[in-house]
mmCIF file of C-alpha atoms in Angstrom:
data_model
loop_
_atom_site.group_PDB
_atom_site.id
_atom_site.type_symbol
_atom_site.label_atom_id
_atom_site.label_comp_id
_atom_site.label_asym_id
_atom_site.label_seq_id
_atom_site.Cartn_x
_atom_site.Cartn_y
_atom_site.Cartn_z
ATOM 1 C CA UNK A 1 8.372 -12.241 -24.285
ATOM 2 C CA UNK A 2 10.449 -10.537 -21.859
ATOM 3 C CA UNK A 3 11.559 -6.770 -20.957
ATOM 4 C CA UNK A 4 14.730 -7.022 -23.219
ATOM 5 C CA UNK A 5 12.737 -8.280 -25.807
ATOM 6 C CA UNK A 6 13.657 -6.307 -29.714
ATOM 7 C CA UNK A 7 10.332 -6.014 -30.631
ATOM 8 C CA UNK A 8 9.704 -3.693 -27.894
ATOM 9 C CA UNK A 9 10.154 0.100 -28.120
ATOM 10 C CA UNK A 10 12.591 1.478 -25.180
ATOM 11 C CA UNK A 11 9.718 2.566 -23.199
ATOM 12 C CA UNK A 12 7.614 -0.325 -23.556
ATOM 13 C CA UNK A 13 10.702 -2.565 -22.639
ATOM 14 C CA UNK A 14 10.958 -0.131 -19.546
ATOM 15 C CA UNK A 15 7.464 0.026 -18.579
ATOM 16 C CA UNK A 16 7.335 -4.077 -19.057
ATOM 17 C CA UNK A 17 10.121 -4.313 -16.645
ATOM 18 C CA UNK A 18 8.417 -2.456 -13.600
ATOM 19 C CA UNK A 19 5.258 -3.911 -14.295
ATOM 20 C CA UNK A 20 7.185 -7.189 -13.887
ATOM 21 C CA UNK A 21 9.223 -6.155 -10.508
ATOM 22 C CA UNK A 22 5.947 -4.621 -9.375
ATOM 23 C CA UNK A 23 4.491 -8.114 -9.719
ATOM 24 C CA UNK A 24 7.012 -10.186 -8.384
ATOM 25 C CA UNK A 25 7.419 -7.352 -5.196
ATOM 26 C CA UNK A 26 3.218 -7.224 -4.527
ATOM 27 C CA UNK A 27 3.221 -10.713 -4.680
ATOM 28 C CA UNK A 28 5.561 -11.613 -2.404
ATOM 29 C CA UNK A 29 4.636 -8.844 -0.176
ATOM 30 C CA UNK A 30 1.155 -10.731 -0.521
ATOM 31 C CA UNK A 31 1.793 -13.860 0.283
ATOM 32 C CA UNK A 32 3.742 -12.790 3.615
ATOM 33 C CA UNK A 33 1.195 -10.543 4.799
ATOM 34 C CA UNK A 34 -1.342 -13.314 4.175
ATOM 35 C CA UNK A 35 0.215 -16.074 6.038
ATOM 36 C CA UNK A 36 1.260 -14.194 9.045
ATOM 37 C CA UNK A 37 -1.570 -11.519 9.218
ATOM 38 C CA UNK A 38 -4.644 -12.799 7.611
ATOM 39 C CA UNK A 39 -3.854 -9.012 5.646
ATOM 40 C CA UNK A 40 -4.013 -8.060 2.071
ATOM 41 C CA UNK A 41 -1.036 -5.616 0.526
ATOM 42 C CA UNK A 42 -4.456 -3.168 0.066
ATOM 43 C CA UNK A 43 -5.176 -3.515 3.608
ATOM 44 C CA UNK A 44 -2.022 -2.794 5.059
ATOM 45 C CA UNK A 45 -1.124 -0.059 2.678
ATOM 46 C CA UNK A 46 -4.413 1.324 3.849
ATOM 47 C CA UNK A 47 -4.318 0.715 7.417
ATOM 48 C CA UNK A 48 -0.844 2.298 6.949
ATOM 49 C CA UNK A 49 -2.129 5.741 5.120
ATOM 50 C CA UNK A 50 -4.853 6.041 7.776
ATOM 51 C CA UNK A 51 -2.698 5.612 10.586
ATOM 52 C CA UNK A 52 -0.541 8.323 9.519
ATOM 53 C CA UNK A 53 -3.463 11.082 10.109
ATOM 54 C CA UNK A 54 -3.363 13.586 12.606
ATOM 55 C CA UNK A 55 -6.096 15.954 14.458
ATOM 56 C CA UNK A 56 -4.007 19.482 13.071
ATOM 57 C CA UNK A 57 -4.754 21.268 9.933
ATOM 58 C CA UNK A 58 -5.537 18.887 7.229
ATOM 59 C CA UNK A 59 -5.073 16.372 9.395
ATOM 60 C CA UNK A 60 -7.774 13.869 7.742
ATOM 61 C CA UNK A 61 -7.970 12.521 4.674
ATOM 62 C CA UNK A 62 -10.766 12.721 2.260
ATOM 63 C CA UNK A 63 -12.116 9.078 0.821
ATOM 64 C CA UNK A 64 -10.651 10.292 -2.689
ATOM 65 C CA UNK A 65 -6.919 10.708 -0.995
ATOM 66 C CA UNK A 66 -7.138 7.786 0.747
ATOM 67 C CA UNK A 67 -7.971 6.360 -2.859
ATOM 68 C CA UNK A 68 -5.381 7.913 -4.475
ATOM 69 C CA UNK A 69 -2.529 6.743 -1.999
ATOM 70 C CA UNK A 70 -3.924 2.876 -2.281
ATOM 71 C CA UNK A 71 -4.016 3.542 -5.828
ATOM 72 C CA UNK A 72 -7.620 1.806 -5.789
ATOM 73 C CA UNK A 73 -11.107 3.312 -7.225
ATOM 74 C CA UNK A 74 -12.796 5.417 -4.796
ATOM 75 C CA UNK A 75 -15.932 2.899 -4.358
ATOM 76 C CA UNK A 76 -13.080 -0.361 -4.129
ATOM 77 C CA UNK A 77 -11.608 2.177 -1.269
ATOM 78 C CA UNK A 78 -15.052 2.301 0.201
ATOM 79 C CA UNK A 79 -15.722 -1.244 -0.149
ATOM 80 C CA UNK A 80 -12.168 -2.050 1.497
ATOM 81 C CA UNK A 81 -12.891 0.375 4.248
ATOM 82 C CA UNK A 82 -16.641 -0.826 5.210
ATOM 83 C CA UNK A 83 -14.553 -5.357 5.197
ATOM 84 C CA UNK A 84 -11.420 -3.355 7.723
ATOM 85 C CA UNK A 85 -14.564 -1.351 9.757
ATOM 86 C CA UNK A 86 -16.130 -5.155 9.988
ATOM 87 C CA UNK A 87 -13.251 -6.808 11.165
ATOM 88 C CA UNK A 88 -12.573 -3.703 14.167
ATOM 89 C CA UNK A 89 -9.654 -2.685 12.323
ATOM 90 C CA UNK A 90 -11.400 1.100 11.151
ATOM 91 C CA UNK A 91 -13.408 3.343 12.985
ATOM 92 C CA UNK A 92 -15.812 6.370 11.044
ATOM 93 C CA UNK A 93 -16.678 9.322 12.934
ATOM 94 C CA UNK A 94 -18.730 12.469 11.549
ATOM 95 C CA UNK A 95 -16.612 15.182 10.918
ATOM 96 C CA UNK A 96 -17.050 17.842 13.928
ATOM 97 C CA UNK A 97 -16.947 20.714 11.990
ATOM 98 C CA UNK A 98 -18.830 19.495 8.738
ATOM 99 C CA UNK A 99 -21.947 16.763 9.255
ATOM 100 C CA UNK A 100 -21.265 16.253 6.003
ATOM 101 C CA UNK A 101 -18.083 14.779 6.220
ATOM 102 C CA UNK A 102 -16.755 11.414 7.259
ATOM 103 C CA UNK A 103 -13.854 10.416 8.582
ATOM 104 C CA UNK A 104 -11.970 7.264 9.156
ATOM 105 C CA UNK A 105 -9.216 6.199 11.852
ATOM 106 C CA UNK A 106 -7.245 3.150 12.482
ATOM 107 C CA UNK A 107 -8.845 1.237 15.965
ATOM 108 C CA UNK A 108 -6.647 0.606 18.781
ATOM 109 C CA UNK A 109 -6.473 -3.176 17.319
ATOM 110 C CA UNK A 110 -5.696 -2.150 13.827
ATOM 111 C CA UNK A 111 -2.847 -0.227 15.343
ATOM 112 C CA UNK A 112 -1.429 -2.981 17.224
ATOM 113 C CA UNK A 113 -1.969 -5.295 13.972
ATOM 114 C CA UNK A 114 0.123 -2.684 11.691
ATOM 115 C CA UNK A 115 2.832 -2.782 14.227
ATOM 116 C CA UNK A 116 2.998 -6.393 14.111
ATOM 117 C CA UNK A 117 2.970 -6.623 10.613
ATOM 118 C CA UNK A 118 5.044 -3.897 9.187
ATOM 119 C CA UNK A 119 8.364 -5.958 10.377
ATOM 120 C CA UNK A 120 7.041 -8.512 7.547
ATOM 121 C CA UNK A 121 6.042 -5.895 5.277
ATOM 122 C CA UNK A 122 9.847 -4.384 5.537
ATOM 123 C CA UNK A 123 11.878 -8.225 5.172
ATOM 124 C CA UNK A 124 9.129 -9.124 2.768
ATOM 125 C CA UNK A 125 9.818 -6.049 0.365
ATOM 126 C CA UNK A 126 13.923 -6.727 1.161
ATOM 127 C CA UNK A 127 13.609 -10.260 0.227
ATOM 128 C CA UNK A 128 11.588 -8.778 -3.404
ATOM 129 C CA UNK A 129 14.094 -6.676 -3.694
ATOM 130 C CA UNK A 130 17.125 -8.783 -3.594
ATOM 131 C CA UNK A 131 15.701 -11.569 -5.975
ATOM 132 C CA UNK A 132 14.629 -9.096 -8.265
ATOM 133 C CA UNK A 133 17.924 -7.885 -8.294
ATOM 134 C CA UNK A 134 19.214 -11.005 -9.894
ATOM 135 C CA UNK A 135 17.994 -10.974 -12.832
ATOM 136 C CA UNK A 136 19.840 -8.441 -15.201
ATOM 137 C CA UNK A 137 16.613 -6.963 -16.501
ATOM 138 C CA UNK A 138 15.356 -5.815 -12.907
ATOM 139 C CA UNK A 139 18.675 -5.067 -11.550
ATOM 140 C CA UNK A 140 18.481 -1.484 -12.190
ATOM 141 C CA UNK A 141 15.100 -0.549 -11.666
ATOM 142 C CA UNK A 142 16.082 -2.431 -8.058
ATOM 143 C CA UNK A 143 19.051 0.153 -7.834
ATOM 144 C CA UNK A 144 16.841 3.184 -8.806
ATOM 145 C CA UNK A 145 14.091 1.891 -6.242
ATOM 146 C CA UNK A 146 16.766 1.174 -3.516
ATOM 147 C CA UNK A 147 18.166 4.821 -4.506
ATOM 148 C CA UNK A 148 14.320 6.591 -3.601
ATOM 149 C CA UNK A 149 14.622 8.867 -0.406
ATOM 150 C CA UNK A 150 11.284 10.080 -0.257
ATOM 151 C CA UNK A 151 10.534 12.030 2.168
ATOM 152 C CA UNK A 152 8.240 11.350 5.375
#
């Protein structure tokens, strides 16, 4: 079955196709990341979200944020969190003005490993890009994602 496929509604023919060039993106993405980095997409998207904190006003994101920008379960957040803290990559700290609260921040090696692997991130997502954009059924969802300026 493919995207195009008649015995699909519009939107499921739609939603097949970016489920497809979501696949074939994450996976390449995947395998670069692994071979060069020893890094998971997860762990780099994560390293990535965490490393864009700040100490100002709402500076520091909650676990469930964090969660919702890896698009994982808060406890598979956790989980990926505690295997990053293991390997020196993460560092938690109490929260200064709330004991309650817990807070997590890239190390100084996690830092340097992001900023040796976002190059690959950035060819590897090109590379996704431009094969996906071969194939009629991707090409425009390819467009539409090359066409995204969202802001920083």
């Amino acid at each position: 079955m493919t995207a195009t496929d008649p015995a699909l509604t519009a939107l499921s023919q739609g939603w097949c196709a970016l489920s497809l060039l979501h696949g074939k993106i994450e996976g390449h993405i995947e395998r670069a990341l692994q071979a060069k980095h020893d890094l998971s997409v997860r762990e780099y998207s994560l390293l990535d979200v965490l490393s864009r904190q700040h100490d100002g006003e709402g500076g520091h994101l909650q676990m469930k944020q964090v969660a919702d920008a890896v698009v994982l379960s808060q406890s598979a957040t956790t989980r990926l969190v505690t295997r990053l803290e293991d390997r020196g990559l993460l560092l938690r700290y109490l929260c200064p003005t709330d004991r309650r609260g817990i807070y997590t921040n890239v190390s100084d090696a996690g830092l340097a490993l992001l900023e040796e692997a976002r190059p690959t991130n950035e060819t590897a997502l090109r590379e996704a890009l431009d094969a996906a954009a071969e194939n009629p059924e991707l090409a425009p969802l390819v467009r539409a994602v090359e066409a995204l300026h969202v802001p920083a």
